[in-house]
Amino acid sequence: MRKRNLHFVPALACIAILFSFSLIGNGCNQIQTSTFEEDSFLKIKREGIMHIGYILAPPWCFRDPETGQLKGTYVEIIEEIARRMDVRVEYIEATFGTFIAGLQTKKYDLSIAPTFSTIPRAKAVAFTRPLEALGNSAIVRKNDSRFNSLKDIDQIGIVVAVTQGEQGHEFARTNFKNAAISVLSGGDQNLTFLEVLTGRADVALGDAWFTAKFAERHPAIKDLFADNPYYISPAAWSVRYEDIKLLLFINTSLDYLDSIGKLREIYQKYDSHGLRPKQNWEIN
Amino acid sequence: MVLLSIKNVFKMYGQLEALRGIDLDVERGETVVVIGRSGAGKTTLLRCVSLLENIDHGSISLNGDTIISASDSNRPEIKVDTDLYHTNVGMVFQHLNIWPHRTVLANLMLAPIVLKKMSRSDARRQAFDILERMDIIDKADQYPHALSGGQLQRVALARSLMMSPEILLLDEITSALDPELVNEILGVIADLTKGGMTMLIITHEMYFASEVADRVVFLDQGEIVEVGIPEMLFMRPNTERLKSYLNNINKRKVRGKNV
Amino acid sequence: MYDWDFSVIYRHKWIFVQGAWITLQITFFAVIFGTIAGFILGIGRSAKIKWLRLPIGWYIELFLALPILVLLIWIYYCGPIFLGINLSGFWTAVLALSLTLSAFVAEIVRSGIMSVPSGQIEAARVLGLNKIQTFEWIVIPQSIRIMIPPLLSMYIATLKMSSLASILAVYELLHSAQSLALVSFQPLEIYTTVALFYVVLVLPFSLLTRRFEASQRWKLF
């Protein structure tokens, strides 16, 4: 009696599924989703709808707990652009680990998630002009007087907690040679900061705004670099490389809003710690 | 008049020959008891007659109609309306196989009603009738787990009688009972025999066999070695195989309880 | 060490309740679809027909092997490209959970059917019942009672796994709570409350299981 072992079939199916993930990484460029490839900018003008992807990250995009309404600096900026463009916005939420995939698979045409426009990342997505330069800070326990500078942190025996994929992670990875780095995943900086509160870490790194707000709420810790944030990096929005027209348009819009002082107005409204790019004609 | 006719039946389980050329005719109203060692093929024979197993060669007929036949060249052919066949052939299993999720009454009534052979009221009447004859009518609404072994034995028997079969096949129905209870069931079987039921019974109990059998068949290694009236086989066995079998049985009875 | 303040929970309790409602909806649909599919597959798997049994076996092995998180992301992001289906986060979660649940249910159903002693099936056959009738009257009633406890525990697992939908930004309980944590900076209170909510959601299922097991009127030999 023949007995063929056909158990390789589900194994093959799994491999096929896993393999297709790598296609996402490469942008699925070869695969056409619509019969007629329309430029996103033309589509937006034709349909009157802009599909925007975002992630929950206060103060840039977040939900007001009282009303459930979407708010934030970047939300208001894109609403400004949409209003002046006479289109409406449809928001699609994503999470920190998956929002790039959403852009690449055309779930939306523009991502307003605050993303640091580093060169490696620019290989995958096209970044707009920087909206802000964001700084980073760190928290330690209030009565812990060991740390005054970054050098104090990078010592043998010190445990530094960072959030995976965030600037703190990249910074620690490239710059800290002696300290032990504990990487927390999940995209929730709260949990990283909790490591210091519970004593599992000595220091936790996070972006300047989040650190300041967290320190306000928890008197047991202090914001180490409140007045002098380090590792100031440009944050930008992203589109797909083929949407050159959309990219040009967004850049023009952002430049315009910046020059009329609208960006500054919105950032101040939210008490955002972001620094604007300094224009070469500005004196202060 | 011959009711059941088994002609030259062979049955293989892979390489093993379980039945080798069985020829047996059972007359209407006759009670034939089959004895033999474990593995001799007794249960296999019964399972072939009730169509739970196919045969590899030979034929089985009921009332002159061929039920199943096979030859070396073609696969077994089941010729008759199996439904009709099954209602005419009743079987009680060694492990009884009562359905535990229904009451005693429901166990009896299920097949007739589902097969639309009887109306619900007729089935109920028939069931009560049989349960009364078996003297377990007070257990009608109980679930099987509340009954004793001997009572369950009678329920199994009652269930098989519901559609008034022409022949009853009983597979070692005493082996699960305490020796004292064997007498009980003996009485019930004896009543059935007197009532004219045709039966093919497998048993280890020689006393039981000698009481109810019209004829005894000794099966060994898949073939009929001896056949005859009980007195002939038990008192004057012809073959060595039967002699040694009876010796072993008697030894067992001396050590165990005397019925 | 940590300054506890549960007032933020109380002030925004509706966020948790609404999230819990979405969790229940996802679970409800996944349980319905997964159970129906699982029963069909489990019965098909027990059948004698080979061309039915083998593909069903592959399907079951596939979805027992795939982590739900992977399945979720694949359906949501690759689905439009490979399969032409573009589902919302909510329905992606329902689909992924249904597929996985159906594989487990199929196995539970198959073992439930096999747990009925073959002797009882033979007794039915010998009385003249055909395969379908035997299945309906003898196999199903008994095997259902055996299947119910493991089915209920799979449903509980499905409810808990609905939290994975948070990766697709579905506003079920976990994601709703996380959005609150991000603006309130009080994760401990929030995650404690989430845990409590899950316990409350699961409680009816486990009570049901216990009640059912206590009510078994008959015992198998």
Short mmCIF file of N, CA and C in Angstrom, two decimals, chain B residues 166-258:
data_model
loop_
_atom_site.label_atom_id
_atom_site.label_comp_id
_atom_site.label_asym_id
_atom_site.label_seq_id
_atom_site.Cartn_x
_atom_site.Cartn_y
_atom_site.Cartn_z
N GLU B 166 -36.35 -12.88 12.18
CA GLU B 166 -36.55 -14.30 11.92
C GLU B 166 -35.46 -15.12 12.58
N ILE B 167 -34.26 -14.54 12.69
CA ILE B 167 -33.16 -15.27 13.31
C ILE B 167 -32.41 -14.32 14.23
N LEU B 168 -31.96 -14.88 15.37
CA LEU B 168 -31.22 -14.09 16.34
C LEU B 168 -29.79 -14.60 16.44
N LEU B 169 -28.84 -13.68 16.37
CA LEU B 169 -27.44 -14.06 16.55
C LEU B 169 -26.99 -13.56 17.91
N LEU B 170 -26.49 -14.42 18.74
CA LEU B 170 -26.06 -14.02 20.09
C LEU B 170 -24.58 -14.32 20.25
N ASP B 171 -23.80 -13.28 20.54
CA ASP B 171 -22.35 -13.44 20.64
C ASP B 171 -21.92 -13.41 22.09
N GLU B 172 -21.68 -14.60 22.67
CA GLU B 172 -21.16 -14.74 24.03
C GLU B 172 -21.84 -13.84 25.04
N ILE B 173 -23.14 -13.88 25.06
CA ILE B 173 -23.84 -12.94 25.93
C ILE B 173 -23.70 -13.29 27.40
N THR B 174 -23.17 -14.45 27.72
CA THR B 174 -23.01 -14.77 29.14
C THR B 174 -21.63 -14.44 29.67
N SER B 175 -20.70 -14.13 28.80
CA SER B 175 -19.32 -14.00 29.27
C SER B 175 -19.11 -12.79 30.15
N ALA B 176 -19.96 -11.80 30.05
CA ALA B 176 -19.79 -10.61 30.88
C ALA B 176 -20.53 -10.74 32.20
N LEU B 177 -21.22 -11.83 32.41
CA LEU B 177 -22.06 -11.95 33.61
C LEU B 177 -21.38 -12.75 34.70
N ASP B 178 -21.82 -12.47 35.94
CA ASP B 178 -21.44 -13.35 37.04
C ASP B 178 -22.11 -14.70 36.83
N PRO B 179 -21.45 -15.76 37.24
CA PRO B 179 -22.01 -17.10 36.99
C PRO B 179 -23.44 -17.28 37.50
N GLU B 180 -23.78 -16.61 38.62
CA GLU B 180 -25.15 -16.81 39.13
C GLU B 180 -26.19 -16.29 38.14
N LEU B 181 -25.81 -15.25 37.44
CA LEU B 181 -26.77 -14.61 36.55
C LEU B 181 -26.96 -15.38 35.25
N VAL B 182 -26.05 -16.30 34.99
CA VAL B 182 -26.16 -17.05 33.75
C VAL B 182 -27.50 -17.79 33.70
N ASN B 183 -27.93 -18.22 34.85
CA ASN B 183 -29.20 -18.95 34.92
C ASN B 183 -30.36 -18.08 34.47
N GLU B 184 -30.30 -16.81 34.92
CA GLU B 184 -31.37 -15.89 34.55
C GLU B 184 -31.53 -15.83 33.05
N ILE B 185 -30.41 -15.57 32.40
CA ILE B 185 -30.48 -15.37 30.97
C ILE B 185 -30.83 -16.68 30.29
N LEU B 186 -30.41 -17.74 30.86
CA LEU B 186 -30.73 -19.06 30.34
C LEU B 186 -32.24 -19.22 30.22
N GLY B 187 -32.90 -18.78 31.30
CA GLY B 187 -34.36 -18.88 31.30
C GLY B 187 -34.97 -18.10 30.14
N VAL B 188 -34.45 -16.92 29.95
CA VAL B 188 -35.00 -16.06 28.89
C VAL B 188 -34.78 -16.68 27.51
N ILE B 189 -33.57 -17.19 27.30
CA ILE B 189 -33.26 -17.80 26.00
C ILE B 189 -34.12 -19.04 25.78
N ALA B 190 -34.24 -19.80 26.87
CA ALA B 190 -35.04 -21.02 26.74
C ALA B 190 -36.46 -20.69 26.33
N ASP B 191 -37.00 -19.60 26.92
CA ASP B 191 -38.36 -19.19 26.54
C ASP B 191 -38.43 -18.85 25.06
N LEU B 192 -37.39 -18.15 24.61
CA LEU B 192 -37.39 -17.76 23.19
C LEU B 192 -37.36 -19.00 22.29
N THR B 193 -36.53 -19.96 22.71
CA THR B 193 -36.44 -21.19 21.92
C THR B 193 -37.79 -21.88 21.84
N LYS B 194 -38.41 -21.95 23.01
CA LYS B 194 -39.72 -22.60 23.02
C LYS B 194 -40.70 -21.86 22.16
N GLY B 195 -40.53 -20.55 22.09
CA GLY B 195 -41.44 -19.76 21.27
C GLY B 195 -41.19 -19.92 19.78
N GLY B 196 -40.15 -20.68 19.43
CA GLY B 196 -39.95 -20.99 18.02
C GLY B 196 -38.93 -20.11 17.33
N MET B 197 -38.18 -19.31 18.09
CA MET B 197 -37.18 -18.43 17.48
C MET B 197 -36.00 -19.24 16.99
N THR B 198 -35.52 -18.89 15.80
CA THR B 198 -34.30 -19.52 15.29
C THR B 198 -33.11 -18.76 15.87
N MET B 199 -32.12 -19.50 16.38
CA MET B 199 -31.00 -18.79 17.00
C MET B 199 -29.66 -19.41 16.67
N LEU B 200 -28.67 -18.55 16.53
CA LEU B 200 -27.29 -18.98 16.34
C LEU B 200 -26.51 -18.34 17.48
N ILE B 201 -26.04 -19.18 18.41
CA ILE B 201 -25.47 -18.66 19.66
C ILE B 201 -24.02 -19.05 19.80
N ILE B 202 -23.20 -18.13 20.21
CA ILE B 202 -21.81 -18.44 20.56
C ILE B 202 -21.72 -18.42 22.08
N THR B 203 -21.09 -19.41 22.65
CA THR B 203 -20.93 -19.40 24.09
C THR B 203 -19.74 -20.23 24.53
N HIS B 204 -19.25 -19.93 25.75
CA HIS B 204 -18.22 -20.75 26.39
C HIS B 204 -18.83 -21.68 27.42
N GLU B 205 -20.08 -21.32 27.80
CA GLU B 205 -20.71 -22.05 28.90
C GLU B 205 -21.26 -23.37 28.39
N MET B 206 -20.64 -24.45 28.73
CA MET B 206 -21.06 -25.77 28.22
C MET B 206 -22.43 -26.15 28.76
N TYR B 207 -22.66 -25.78 30.00
CA TYR B 207 -23.95 -26.13 30.61
C TYR B 207 -25.07 -25.43 29.84
N PHE B 208 -24.85 -24.15 29.59
CA PHE B 208 -25.78 -23.33 28.83
C PHE B 208 -26.03 -23.96 27.47
N ALA B 209 -24.90 -24.33 26.84
CA ALA B 209 -25.00 -24.92 25.49
C ALA B 209 -25.83 -26.19 25.52
N SER B 210 -25.55 -27.03 26.48
CA SER B 210 -26.25 -28.32 26.50
C SER B 210 -27.73 -28.15 26.77
N GLU B 211 -28.09 -27.05 27.50
CA GLU B 211 -29.49 -26.85 27.83
C GLU B 211 -30.31 -26.36 26.65
N VAL B 212 -29.75 -25.43 25.87
CA VAL B 212 -30.58 -24.78 24.84
C VAL B 212 -30.39 -25.33 23.44
N ALA B 213 -29.23 -25.99 23.20
CA ALA B 213 -28.91 -26.29 21.80
C ALA B 213 -29.72 -27.45 21.24
N ASP B 214 -30.13 -27.25 19.97
CA ASP B 214 -30.62 -28.39 19.22
C ASP B 214 -29.44 -29.11 18.60
N ARG B 215 -28.47 -28.27 18.10
CA ARG B 215 -27.24 -28.81 17.58
C ARG B 215 -26.09 -27.97 18.10
N VAL B 216 -24.92 -28.63 18.21
CA VAL B 216 -23.71 -27.90 18.60
C VAL B 216 -22.70 -27.99 17.48
N VAL B 217 -22.04 -26.87 17.21
CA VAL B 217 -21.00 -26.85 16.18
C VAL B 217 -19.68 -26.49 16.85
N PHE B 218 -18.66 -27.30 16.63
CA PHE B 218 -17.35 -27.02 17.19
C PHE B 218 -16.46 -26.43 16.09
N LEU B 219 -16.04 -25.20 16.31
CA LEU B 219 -15.23 -24.49 15.35
C LEU B 219 -13.80 -24.44 15.86
N ASP B 220 -12.85 -24.74 15.00
CA ASP B 220 -11.46 -24.64 15.42
C ASP B 220 -10.63 -24.16 14.23
N GLN B 221 -9.86 -23.11 14.45
CA GLN B 221 -8.99 -22.55 13.42
C GLN B 221 -9.72 -22.29 12.11
N GLY B 222 -10.92 -21.79 12.23
CA GLY B 222 -11.65 -21.34 11.05
C GLY B 222 -12.44 -22.42 10.33
N GLU B 223 -12.44 -23.66 10.81
CA GLU B 223 -13.26 -24.65 10.14
C GLU B 223 -14.12 -25.43 11.12
N ILE B 224 -15.21 -25.97 10.59
CA ILE B 224 -16.10 -26.78 11.42
C ILE B 224 -15.46 -28.15 11.56
N VAL B 225 -15.14 -28.49 12.80
CA VAL B 225 -14.48 -29.77 13.05
C VAL B 225 -15.50 -30.88 13.33
N GLU B 226 -16.47 -30.53 14.21
CA GLU B 226 -17.52 -31.50 14.52
C GLU B 226 -18.85 -30.79 14.64
N VAL B 227 -19.90 -31.50 14.30
CA VAL B 227 -21.24 -30.92 14.46
C VAL B 227 -22.21 -32.04 14.82
N GLY B 228 -23.13 -31.74 15.75
CA GLY B 228 -24.09 -32.80 16.12
C GLY B 228 -24.91 -32.38 17.31
N ILE B 229 -25.74 -33.29 17.82
CA ILE B 229 -26.55 -32.97 19.00
C ILE B 229 -25.63 -32.89 20.22
N PRO B 230 -26.03 -32.12 21.23
CA PRO B 230 -25.15 -31.86 22.37
C PRO B 230 -24.62 -33.12 23.02
N GLU B 231 -25.47 -34.11 23.19
CA GLU B 231 -25.03 -35.33 23.88
C GLU B 231 -23.88 -35.97 23.12
N MET B 232 -24.01 -35.99 21.77
CA MET B 232 -22.96 -36.62 20.97
C MET B 232 -21.63 -35.90 21.17
N LEU B 233 -21.64 -34.58 21.07
CA LEU B 233 -20.37 -33.86 21.12
C LEU B 233 -19.75 -33.85 22.50
N PHE B 234 -20.59 -33.68 23.50
CA PHE B 234 -20.01 -33.54 24.84
C PHE B 234 -19.66 -34.88 25.43
N MET B 235 -20.53 -35.88 25.24
CA MET B 235 -20.24 -37.18 25.84
C MET B 235 -19.27 -37.99 25.00
N ARG B 236 -19.46 -37.95 23.68
CA ARG B 236 -18.63 -38.81 22.84
C ARG B 236 -17.96 -37.99 21.73
N PRO B 237 -17.00 -37.14 22.13
CA PRO B 237 -16.31 -36.36 21.09
C PRO B 237 -15.48 -37.25 20.20
N ASN B 238 -15.49 -36.99 18.90
CA ASN B 238 -14.78 -37.85 17.95
C ASN B 238 -13.33 -37.44 17.80
N THR B 239 -13.10 -36.14 17.60
CA THR B 239 -11.77 -35.69 17.22
C THR B 239 -10.94 -35.33 18.44
N GLU B 240 -9.63 -35.39 18.23
CA GLU B 240 -8.68 -35.02 19.28
C GLU B 240 -8.86 -33.58 19.70
N ARG B 241 -9.07 -32.75 18.70
CA ARG B 241 -9.17 -31.30 18.97
C ARG B 241 -10.34 -31.02 19.90
N LEU B 242 -11.48 -31.64 19.64
CA LEU B 242 -12.64 -31.42 20.50
C LEU B 242 -12.39 -32.00 21.88
N LYS B 243 -11.74 -33.15 21.91
CA LYS B 243 -11.46 -33.75 23.21
C LYS B 243 -10.60 -32.83 24.07
N SER B 244 -9.54 -32.32 23.49
CA SER B 244 -8.64 -31.48 24.29
C SER B 244 -9.35 -30.19 24.69
N TYR B 245 -10.19 -29.66 23.81
CA TYR B 245 -10.94 -28.44 24.14
C TYR B 245 -11.84 -28.70 25.33
N LEU B 246 -12.57 -29.80 25.30
CA LEU B 246 -13.50 -30.11 26.39
C LEU B 246 -12.76 -30.34 27.69
N ASN B 247 -11.59 -30.99 27.59
CA ASN B 247 -10.78 -31.18 28.79
C ASN B 247 -10.43 -29.87 29.44
N ASN B 248 -9.97 -28.92 28.62
CA ASN B 248 -9.60 -27.60 29.15
C ASN B 248 -10.79 -26.92 29.81
N ILE B 249 -11.92 -27.02 29.14
CA ILE B 249 -13.13 -26.38 29.67
C ILE B 249 -13.49 -26.98 31.03
N ASN B 250 -13.43 -28.30 31.10
CA ASN B 250 -13.83 -28.96 32.34
C ASN B 250 -12.89 -28.59 33.47
N LYS B 251 -11.63 -28.51 33.15
CA LYS B 251 -10.67 -28.10 34.18
C LYS B 251 -11.07 -26.75 34.75
N ARG B 252 -11.44 -25.86 33.86
CA ARG B 252 -11.81 -24.52 34.32
C ARG B 252 -13.02 -24.59 35.23
N LYS B 253 -13.97 -25.42 34.88
CA LYS B 253 -15.20 -25.43 35.66
C LYS B 253 -14.96 -25.96 37.05
N VAL B 254 -14.03 -26.91 37.18
CA VAL B 254 -13.79 -27.46 38.51
C VAL B 254 -13.25 -26.38 39.43
N ARG B 255 -12.37 -25.54 38.88
CA ARG B 255 -11.79 -24.50 39.75
C ARG B 255 -12.79 -23.39 40.05
N GLY B 256 -13.58 -23.07 39.07
CA GLY B 256 -14.56 -21.97 39.23
C GLY B 256 -15.80 -22.45 39.95
N LYS B 257 -16.86 -21.62 39.88
CA LYS B 257 -18.07 -22.03 40.60
C LYS B 257 -18.79 -23.12 39.82
N ASN B 258 -19.45 -23.97 40.49
CA ASN B 258 -20.23 -24.99 39.83
C ASN B 258 -21.63 -24.46 39.57
#
